[in-house]
PDB file of C-alpha atoms in Angstrom:
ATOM      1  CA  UNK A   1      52.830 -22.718 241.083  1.00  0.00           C
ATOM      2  CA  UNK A   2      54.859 -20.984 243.465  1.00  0.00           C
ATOM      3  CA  UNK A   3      56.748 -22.396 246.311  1.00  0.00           C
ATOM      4  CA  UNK A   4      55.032 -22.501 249.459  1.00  0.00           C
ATOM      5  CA  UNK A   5      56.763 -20.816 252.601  1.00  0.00           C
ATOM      6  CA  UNK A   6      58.020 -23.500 254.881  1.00  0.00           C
ATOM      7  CA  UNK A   7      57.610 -26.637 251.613  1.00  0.00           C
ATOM      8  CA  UNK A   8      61.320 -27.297 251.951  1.00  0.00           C
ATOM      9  CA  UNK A   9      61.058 -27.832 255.664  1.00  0.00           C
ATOM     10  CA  UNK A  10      57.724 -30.057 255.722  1.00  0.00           C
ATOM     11  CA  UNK A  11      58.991 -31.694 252.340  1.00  0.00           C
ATOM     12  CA  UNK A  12      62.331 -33.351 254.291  1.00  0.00           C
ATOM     13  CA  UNK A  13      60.283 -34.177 257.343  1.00  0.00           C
ATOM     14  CA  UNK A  14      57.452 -35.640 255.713  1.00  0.00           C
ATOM     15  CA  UNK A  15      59.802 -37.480 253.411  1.00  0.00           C
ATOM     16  CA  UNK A  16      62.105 -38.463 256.694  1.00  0.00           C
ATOM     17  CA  UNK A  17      57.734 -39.718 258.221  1.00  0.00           C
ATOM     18  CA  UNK A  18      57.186 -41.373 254.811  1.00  0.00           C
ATOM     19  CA  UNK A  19      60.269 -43.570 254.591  1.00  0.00           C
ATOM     20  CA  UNK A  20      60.038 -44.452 258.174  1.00  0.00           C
ATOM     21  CA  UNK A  21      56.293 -45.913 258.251  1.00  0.00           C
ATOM     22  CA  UNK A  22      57.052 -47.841 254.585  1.00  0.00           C
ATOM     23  CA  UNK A  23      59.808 -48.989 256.556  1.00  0.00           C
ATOM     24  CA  UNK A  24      57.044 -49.959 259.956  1.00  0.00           C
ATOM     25  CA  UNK A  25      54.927 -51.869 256.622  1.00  0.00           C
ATOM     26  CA  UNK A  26      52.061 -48.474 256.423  1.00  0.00           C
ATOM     27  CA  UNK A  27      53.245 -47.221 253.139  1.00  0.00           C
ATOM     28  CA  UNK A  28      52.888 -43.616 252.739  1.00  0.00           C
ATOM     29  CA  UNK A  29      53.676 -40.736 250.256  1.00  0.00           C
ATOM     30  CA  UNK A  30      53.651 -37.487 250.229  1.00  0.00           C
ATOM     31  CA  UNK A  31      50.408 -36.051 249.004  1.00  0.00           C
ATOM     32  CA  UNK A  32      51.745 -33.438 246.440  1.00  0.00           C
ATOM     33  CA  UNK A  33      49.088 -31.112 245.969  1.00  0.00           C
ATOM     34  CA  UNK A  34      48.700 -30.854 249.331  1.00  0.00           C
ATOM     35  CA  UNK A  35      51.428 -29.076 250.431  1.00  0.00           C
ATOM     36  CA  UNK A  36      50.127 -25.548 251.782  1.00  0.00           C
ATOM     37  CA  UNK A  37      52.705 -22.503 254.100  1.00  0.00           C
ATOM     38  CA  UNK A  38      52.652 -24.532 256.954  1.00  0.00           C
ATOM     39  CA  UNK A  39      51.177 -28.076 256.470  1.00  0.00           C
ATOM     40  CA  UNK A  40      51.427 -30.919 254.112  1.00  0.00           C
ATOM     41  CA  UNK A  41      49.001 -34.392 254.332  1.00  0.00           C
ATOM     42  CA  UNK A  42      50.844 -37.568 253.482  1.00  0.00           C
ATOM     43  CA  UNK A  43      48.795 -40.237 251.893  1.00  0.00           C
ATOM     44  CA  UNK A  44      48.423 -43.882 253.554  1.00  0.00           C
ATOM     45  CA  UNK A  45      47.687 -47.364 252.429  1.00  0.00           C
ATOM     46  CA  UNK A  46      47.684 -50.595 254.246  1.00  0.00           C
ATOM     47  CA  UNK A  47      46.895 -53.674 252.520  1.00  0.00           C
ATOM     48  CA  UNK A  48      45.764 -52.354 248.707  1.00  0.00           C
ATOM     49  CA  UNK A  49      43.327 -49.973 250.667  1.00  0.00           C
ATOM     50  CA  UNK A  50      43.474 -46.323 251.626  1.00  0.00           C
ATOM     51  CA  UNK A  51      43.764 -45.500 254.687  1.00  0.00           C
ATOM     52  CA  UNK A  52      43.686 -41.632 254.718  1.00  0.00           C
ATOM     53  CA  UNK A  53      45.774 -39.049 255.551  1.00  0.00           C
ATOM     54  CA  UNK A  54      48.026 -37.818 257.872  1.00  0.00           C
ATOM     55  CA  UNK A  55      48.685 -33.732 258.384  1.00  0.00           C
ATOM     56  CA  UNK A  56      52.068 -32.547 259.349  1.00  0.00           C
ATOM     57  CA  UNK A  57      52.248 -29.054 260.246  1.00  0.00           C
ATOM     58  CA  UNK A  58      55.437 -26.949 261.253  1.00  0.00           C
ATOM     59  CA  UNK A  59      54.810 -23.986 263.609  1.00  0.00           C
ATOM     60  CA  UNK A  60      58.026 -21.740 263.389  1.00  0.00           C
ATOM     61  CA  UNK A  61      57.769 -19.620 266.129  1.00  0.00           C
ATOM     62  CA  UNK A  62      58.296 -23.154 267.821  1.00  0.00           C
ATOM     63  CA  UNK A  63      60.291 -24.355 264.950  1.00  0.00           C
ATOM     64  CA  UNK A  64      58.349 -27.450 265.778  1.00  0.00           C
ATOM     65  CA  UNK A  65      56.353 -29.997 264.000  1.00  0.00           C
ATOM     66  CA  UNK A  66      53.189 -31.551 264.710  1.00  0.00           C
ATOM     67  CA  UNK A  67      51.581 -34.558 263.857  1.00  0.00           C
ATOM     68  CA  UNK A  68      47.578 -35.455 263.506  1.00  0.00           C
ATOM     69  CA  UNK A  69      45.639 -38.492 262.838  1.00  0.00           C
ATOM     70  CA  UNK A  70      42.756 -37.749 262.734  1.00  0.00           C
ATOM     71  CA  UNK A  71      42.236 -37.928 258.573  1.00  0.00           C
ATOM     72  CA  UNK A  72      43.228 -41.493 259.015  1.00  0.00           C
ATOM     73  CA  UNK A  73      40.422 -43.814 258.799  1.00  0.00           C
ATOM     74  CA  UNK A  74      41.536 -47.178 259.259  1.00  0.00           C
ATOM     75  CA  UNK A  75      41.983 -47.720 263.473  1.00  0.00           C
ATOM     76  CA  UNK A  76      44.474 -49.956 263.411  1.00  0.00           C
ATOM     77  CA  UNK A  77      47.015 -47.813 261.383  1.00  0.00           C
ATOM     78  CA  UNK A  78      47.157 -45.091 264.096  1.00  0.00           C
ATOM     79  CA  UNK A  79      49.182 -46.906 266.756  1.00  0.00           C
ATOM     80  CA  UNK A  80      52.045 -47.618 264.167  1.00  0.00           C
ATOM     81  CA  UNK A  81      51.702 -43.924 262.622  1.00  0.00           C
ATOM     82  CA  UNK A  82      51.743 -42.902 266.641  1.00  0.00           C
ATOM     83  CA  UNK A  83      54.635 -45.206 267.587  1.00  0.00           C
ATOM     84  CA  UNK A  84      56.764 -44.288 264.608  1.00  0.00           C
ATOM     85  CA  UNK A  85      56.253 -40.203 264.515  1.00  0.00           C
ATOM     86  CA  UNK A  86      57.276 -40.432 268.519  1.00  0.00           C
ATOM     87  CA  UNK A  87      60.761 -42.436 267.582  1.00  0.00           C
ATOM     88  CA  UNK A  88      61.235 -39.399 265.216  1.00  0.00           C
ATOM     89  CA  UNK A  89      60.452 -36.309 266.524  1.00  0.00           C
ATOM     90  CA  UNK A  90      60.047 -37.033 270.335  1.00  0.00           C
ATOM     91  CA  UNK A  91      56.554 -36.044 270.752  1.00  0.00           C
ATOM     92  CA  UNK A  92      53.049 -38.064 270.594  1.00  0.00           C
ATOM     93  CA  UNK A  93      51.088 -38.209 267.649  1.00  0.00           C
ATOM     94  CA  UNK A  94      47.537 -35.910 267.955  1.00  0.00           C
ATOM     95  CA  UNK A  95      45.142 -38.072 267.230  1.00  0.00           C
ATOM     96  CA  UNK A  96      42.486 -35.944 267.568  1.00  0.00           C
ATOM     97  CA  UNK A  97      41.588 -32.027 266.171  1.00  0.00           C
ATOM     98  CA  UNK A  98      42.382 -29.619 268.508  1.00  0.00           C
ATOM     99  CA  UNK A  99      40.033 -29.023 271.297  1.00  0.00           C
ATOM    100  CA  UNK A 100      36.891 -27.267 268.991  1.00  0.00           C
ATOM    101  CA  UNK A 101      36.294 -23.668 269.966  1.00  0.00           C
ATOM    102  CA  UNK A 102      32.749 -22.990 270.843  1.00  0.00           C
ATOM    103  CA  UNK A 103      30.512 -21.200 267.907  1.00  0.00           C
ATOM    104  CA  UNK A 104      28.947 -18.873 269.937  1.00  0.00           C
ATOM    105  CA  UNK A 105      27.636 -15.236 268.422  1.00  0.00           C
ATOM    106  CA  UNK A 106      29.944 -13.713 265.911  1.00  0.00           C
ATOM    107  CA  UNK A 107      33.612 -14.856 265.874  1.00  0.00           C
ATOM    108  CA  UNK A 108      36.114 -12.924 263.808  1.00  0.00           C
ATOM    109  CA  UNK A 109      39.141 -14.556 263.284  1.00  0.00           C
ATOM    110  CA  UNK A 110      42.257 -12.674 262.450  1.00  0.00           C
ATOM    111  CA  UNK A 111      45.953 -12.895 261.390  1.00  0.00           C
ATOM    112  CA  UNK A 112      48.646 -10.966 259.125  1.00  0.00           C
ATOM    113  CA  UNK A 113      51.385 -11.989 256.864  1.00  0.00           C
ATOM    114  CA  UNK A 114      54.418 -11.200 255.739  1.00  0.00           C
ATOM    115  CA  UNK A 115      55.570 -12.258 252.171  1.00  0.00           C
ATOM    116  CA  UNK A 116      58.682 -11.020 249.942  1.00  0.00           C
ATOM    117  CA  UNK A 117      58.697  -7.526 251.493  1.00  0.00           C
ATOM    118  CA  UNK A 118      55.164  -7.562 251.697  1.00  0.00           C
ATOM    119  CA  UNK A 119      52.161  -7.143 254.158  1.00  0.00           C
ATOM    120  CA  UNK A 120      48.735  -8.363 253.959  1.00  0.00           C
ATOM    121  CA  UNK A 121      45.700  -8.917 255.912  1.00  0.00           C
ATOM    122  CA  UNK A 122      43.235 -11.376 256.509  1.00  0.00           C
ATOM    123  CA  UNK A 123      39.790 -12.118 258.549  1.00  0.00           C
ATOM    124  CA  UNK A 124      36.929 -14.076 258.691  1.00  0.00           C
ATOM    125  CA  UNK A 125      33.498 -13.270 260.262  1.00  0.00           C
ATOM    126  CA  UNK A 126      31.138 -16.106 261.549  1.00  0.00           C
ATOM    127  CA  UNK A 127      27.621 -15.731 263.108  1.00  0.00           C
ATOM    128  CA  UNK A 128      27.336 -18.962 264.956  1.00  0.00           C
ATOM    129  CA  UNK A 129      29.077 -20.920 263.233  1.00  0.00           C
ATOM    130  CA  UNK A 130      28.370 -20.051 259.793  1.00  0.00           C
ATOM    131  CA  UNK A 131      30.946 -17.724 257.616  1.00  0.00           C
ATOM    132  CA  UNK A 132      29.395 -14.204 257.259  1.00  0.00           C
ATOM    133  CA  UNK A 133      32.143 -12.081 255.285  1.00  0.00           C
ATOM    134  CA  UNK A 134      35.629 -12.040 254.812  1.00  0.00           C
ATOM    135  CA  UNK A 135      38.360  -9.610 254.655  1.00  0.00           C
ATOM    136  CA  UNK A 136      41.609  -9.436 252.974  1.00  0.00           C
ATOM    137  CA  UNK A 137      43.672  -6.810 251.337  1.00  0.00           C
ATOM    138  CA  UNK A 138      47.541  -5.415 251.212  1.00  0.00           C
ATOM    139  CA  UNK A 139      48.843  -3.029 253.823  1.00  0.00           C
ATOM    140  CA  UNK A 140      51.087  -0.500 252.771  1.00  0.00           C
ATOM    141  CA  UNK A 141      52.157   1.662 255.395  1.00  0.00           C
ATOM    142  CA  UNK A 142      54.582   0.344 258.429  1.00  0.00           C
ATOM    143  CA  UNK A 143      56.267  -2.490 256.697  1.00  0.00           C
ATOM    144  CA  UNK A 144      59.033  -2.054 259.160  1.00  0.00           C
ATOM    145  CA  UNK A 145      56.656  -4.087 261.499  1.00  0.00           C
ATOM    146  CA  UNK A 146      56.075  -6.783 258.535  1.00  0.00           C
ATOM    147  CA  UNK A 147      53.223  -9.127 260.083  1.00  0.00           C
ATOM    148  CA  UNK A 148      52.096  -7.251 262.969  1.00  0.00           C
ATOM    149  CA  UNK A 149      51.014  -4.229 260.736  1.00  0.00           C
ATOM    150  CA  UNK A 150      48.732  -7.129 259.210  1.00  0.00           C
ATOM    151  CA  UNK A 151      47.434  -8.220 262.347  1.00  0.00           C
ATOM    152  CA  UNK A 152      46.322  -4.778 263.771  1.00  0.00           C
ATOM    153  CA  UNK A 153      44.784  -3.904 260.469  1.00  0.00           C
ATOM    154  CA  UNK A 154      42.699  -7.000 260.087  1.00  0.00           C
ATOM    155  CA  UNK A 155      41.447  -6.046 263.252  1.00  0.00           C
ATOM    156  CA  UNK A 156      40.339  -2.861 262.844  1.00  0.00           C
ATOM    157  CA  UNK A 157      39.190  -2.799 259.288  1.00  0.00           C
ATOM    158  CA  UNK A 158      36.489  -6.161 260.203  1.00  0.00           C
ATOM    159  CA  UNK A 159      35.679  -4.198 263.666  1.00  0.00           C
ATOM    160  CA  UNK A 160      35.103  -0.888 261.306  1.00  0.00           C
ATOM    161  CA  UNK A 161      32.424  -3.188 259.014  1.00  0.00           C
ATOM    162  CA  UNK A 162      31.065  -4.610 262.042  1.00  0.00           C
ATOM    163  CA  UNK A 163      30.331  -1.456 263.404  1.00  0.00           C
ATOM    164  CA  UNK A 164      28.594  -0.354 260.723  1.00  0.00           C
ATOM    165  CA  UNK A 165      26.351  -3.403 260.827  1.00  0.00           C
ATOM    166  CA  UNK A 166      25.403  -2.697 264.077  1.00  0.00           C
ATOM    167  CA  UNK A 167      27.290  -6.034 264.868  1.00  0.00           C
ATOM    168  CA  UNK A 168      27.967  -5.918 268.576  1.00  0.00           C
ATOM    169  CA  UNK A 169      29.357  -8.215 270.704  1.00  0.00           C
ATOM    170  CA  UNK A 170      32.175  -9.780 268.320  1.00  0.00           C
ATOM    171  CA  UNK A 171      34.474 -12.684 269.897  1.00  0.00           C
ATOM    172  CA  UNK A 172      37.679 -11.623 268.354  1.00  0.00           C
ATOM    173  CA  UNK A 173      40.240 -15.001 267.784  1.00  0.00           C
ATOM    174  CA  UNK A 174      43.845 -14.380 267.297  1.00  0.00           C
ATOM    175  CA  UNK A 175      47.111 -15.554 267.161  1.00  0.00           C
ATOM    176  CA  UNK A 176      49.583 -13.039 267.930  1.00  0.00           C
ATOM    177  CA  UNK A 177      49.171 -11.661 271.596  1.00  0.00           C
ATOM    178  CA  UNK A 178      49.698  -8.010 270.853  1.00  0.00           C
ATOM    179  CA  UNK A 179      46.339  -7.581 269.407  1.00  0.00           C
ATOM    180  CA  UNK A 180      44.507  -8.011 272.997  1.00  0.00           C
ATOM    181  CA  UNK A 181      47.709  -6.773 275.015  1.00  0.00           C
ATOM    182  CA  UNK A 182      47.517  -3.571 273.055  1.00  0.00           C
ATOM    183  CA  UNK A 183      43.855  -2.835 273.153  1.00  0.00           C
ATOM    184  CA  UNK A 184      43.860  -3.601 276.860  1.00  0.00           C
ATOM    185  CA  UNK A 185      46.571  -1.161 277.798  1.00  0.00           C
ATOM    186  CA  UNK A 186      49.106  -4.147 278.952  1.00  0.00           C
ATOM    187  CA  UNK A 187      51.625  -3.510 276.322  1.00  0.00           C
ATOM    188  CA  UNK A 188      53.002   0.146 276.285  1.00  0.00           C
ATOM    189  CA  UNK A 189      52.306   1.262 272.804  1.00  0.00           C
ATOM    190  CA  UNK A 190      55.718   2.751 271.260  1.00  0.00           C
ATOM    191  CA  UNK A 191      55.233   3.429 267.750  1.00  0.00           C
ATOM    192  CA  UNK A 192      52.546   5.336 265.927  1.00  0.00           C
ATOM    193  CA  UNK A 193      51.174   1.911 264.914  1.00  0.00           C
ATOM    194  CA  UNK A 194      50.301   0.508 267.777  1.00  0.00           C
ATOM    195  CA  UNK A 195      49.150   4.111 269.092  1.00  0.00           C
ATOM    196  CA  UNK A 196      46.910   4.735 266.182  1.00  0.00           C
ATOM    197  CA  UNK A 197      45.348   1.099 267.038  1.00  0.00           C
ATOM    198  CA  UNK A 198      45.235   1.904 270.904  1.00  0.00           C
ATOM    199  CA  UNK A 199      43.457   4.780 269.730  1.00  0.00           C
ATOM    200  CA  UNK A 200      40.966   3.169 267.570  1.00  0.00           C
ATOM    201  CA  UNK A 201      40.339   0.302 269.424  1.00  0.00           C
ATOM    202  CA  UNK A 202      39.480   3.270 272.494  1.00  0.00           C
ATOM    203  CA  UNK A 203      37.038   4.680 270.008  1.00  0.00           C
ATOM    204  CA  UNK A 204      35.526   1.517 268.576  1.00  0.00           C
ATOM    205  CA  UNK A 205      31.988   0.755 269.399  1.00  0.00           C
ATOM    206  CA  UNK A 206      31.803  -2.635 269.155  1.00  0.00           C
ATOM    207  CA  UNK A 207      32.369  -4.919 272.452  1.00  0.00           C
ATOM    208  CA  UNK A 208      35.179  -7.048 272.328  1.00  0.00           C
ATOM    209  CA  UNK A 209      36.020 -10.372 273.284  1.00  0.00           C
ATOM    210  CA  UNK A 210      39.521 -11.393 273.399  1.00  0.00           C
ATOM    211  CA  UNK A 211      40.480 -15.235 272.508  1.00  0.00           C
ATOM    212  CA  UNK A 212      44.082 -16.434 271.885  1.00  0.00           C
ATOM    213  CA  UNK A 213      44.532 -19.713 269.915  1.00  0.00           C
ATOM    214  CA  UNK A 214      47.713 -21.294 268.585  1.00  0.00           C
ATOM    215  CA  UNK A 215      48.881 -20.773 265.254  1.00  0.00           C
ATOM    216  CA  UNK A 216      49.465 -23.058 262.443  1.00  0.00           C
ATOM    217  CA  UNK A 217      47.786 -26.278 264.738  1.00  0.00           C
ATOM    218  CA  UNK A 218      45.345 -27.118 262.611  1.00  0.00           C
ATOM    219  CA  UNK A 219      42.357 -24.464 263.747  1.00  0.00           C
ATOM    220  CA  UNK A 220      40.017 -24.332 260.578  1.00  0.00           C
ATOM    221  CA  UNK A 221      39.500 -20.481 260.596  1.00  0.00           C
ATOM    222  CA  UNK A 222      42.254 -19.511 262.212  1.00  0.00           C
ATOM    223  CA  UNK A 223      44.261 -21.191 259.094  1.00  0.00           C
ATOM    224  CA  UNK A 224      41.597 -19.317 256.529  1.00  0.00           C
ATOM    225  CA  UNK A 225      42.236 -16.050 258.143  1.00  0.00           C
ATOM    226  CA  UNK A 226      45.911 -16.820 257.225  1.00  0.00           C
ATOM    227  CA  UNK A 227      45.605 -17.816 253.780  1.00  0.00           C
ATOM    228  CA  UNK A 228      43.196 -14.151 253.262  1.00  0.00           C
ATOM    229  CA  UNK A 229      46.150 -12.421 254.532  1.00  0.00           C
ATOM    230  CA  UNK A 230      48.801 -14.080 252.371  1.00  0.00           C
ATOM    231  CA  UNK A 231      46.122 -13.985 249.923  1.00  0.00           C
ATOM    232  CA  UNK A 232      46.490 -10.036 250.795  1.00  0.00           C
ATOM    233  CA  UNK A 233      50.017  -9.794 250.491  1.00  0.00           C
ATOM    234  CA  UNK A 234      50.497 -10.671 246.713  1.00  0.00           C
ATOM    235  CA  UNK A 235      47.961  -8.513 245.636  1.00  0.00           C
ATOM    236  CA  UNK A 236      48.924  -6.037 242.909  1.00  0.00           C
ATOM    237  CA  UNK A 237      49.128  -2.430 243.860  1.00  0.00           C
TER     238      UNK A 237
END
């Protein structure tokens, strides 16, 4: 199987986690086949009995990590797991999801990725809550702009099926900021790819919500749309 993007990373802190809370008495081990681009669980026991899982995730636009307890399901582990993770990084322990974001209407949640010189695309569409369709595919045009290529054309190709589902008003969710700055007119479009999605997003039909979230913190669809567009990116030509 091949190496995830950021496994060397989250393999030396979760090792650097793991020895430190055997250390505290939790014992804990990295969960191998866990390990995903930007998050790895690490597996917990405290006296002969599991106690669930904690999810380290490493944002690297922050070049930050994060840590959540909210897989954990014995109580009293979670101030030790807290304690210990803010001796070695500096920051508290999450011990919660983030905040949910409510299902209302259709959601479309979008992202792009860039992989060994390539570009893909991802999305997801949700009517209240439940998963509609998804998208995903390779982009091969504008590489130059690696990711954000992916981005704008997740966009436009799940607002192109929506429109001609007579889906109207969609909630777009997205990471990366030029996707609503662009549409909006408060980014000066400079190259013909963010011109030819000015343009299209001028012409679409469908009524647009904008919603930033925060990548790679744990959001449920914001991490599928993200797997579709690596998912994208290694697909053969």
């Amino acid at each position: 199987m091949p190496q995830k993007l950021f496994e060397d990373l989250l393999r030396g802190k979760g090792q650097q986690l793991a020895a430190a809370l055997t250390a505290a008495g939790v014992e804990t081990t990295l969960k191998e086949d866990s390990f995903r681009d930007y998050t790895v669980k690490l597996s917990v026991r405290h006296e002969r009995r599991s106690g669930g899982f904690i999810n380290l995730y490493y944002a690297p636009s922050r070049k930050e990590f994060s840590c959540k307890t909210h897989q954990i399901t014995q109580a009293a582990l979670i101030p030790p797991i807290e304690s210990v993770w803010t001796t070695l990084s500096g920051q508290p322990a999450a011990a919660a999801k983030p905040a949910p974001i409510a299902t209302s209407g259709y959601q479309l949640y979008v992202d792009g990725s860039y992989v060994n010189g390539r570009v893909g695309y991802g999305a997801v569409l949700l009517n209240e809550g439940v998963e509609m369709q998804r998208f995903s595919g390779r982009v091969y045009d504008d590489l130059q702009s690696r990711q954000v290529s992916g981005e704008l054309m997740a966009t436009m190709t799940a607002l192109t099926w929506c429109a001609h589902h007579n889906i109207t008003p969609v909630e777009v969710l997205y990471d990366y900021e030029g996707i609503e700055k662009w549409a909006r007119g408060l980014w000066k479009a400079n190259l013909p790819l963010t011109q030819r999605y000015v343009a299209y997003m001028r012409a679409c039909p469908v009524k647009v919500k904008w919603h930033k979230v925060r990548s790679h913190t744990g959001v449920e669809w914001n991490e599928i749309a993200d797997q579709l567009a690596k998912q994208g990116a290694m697909t053969p030509p």
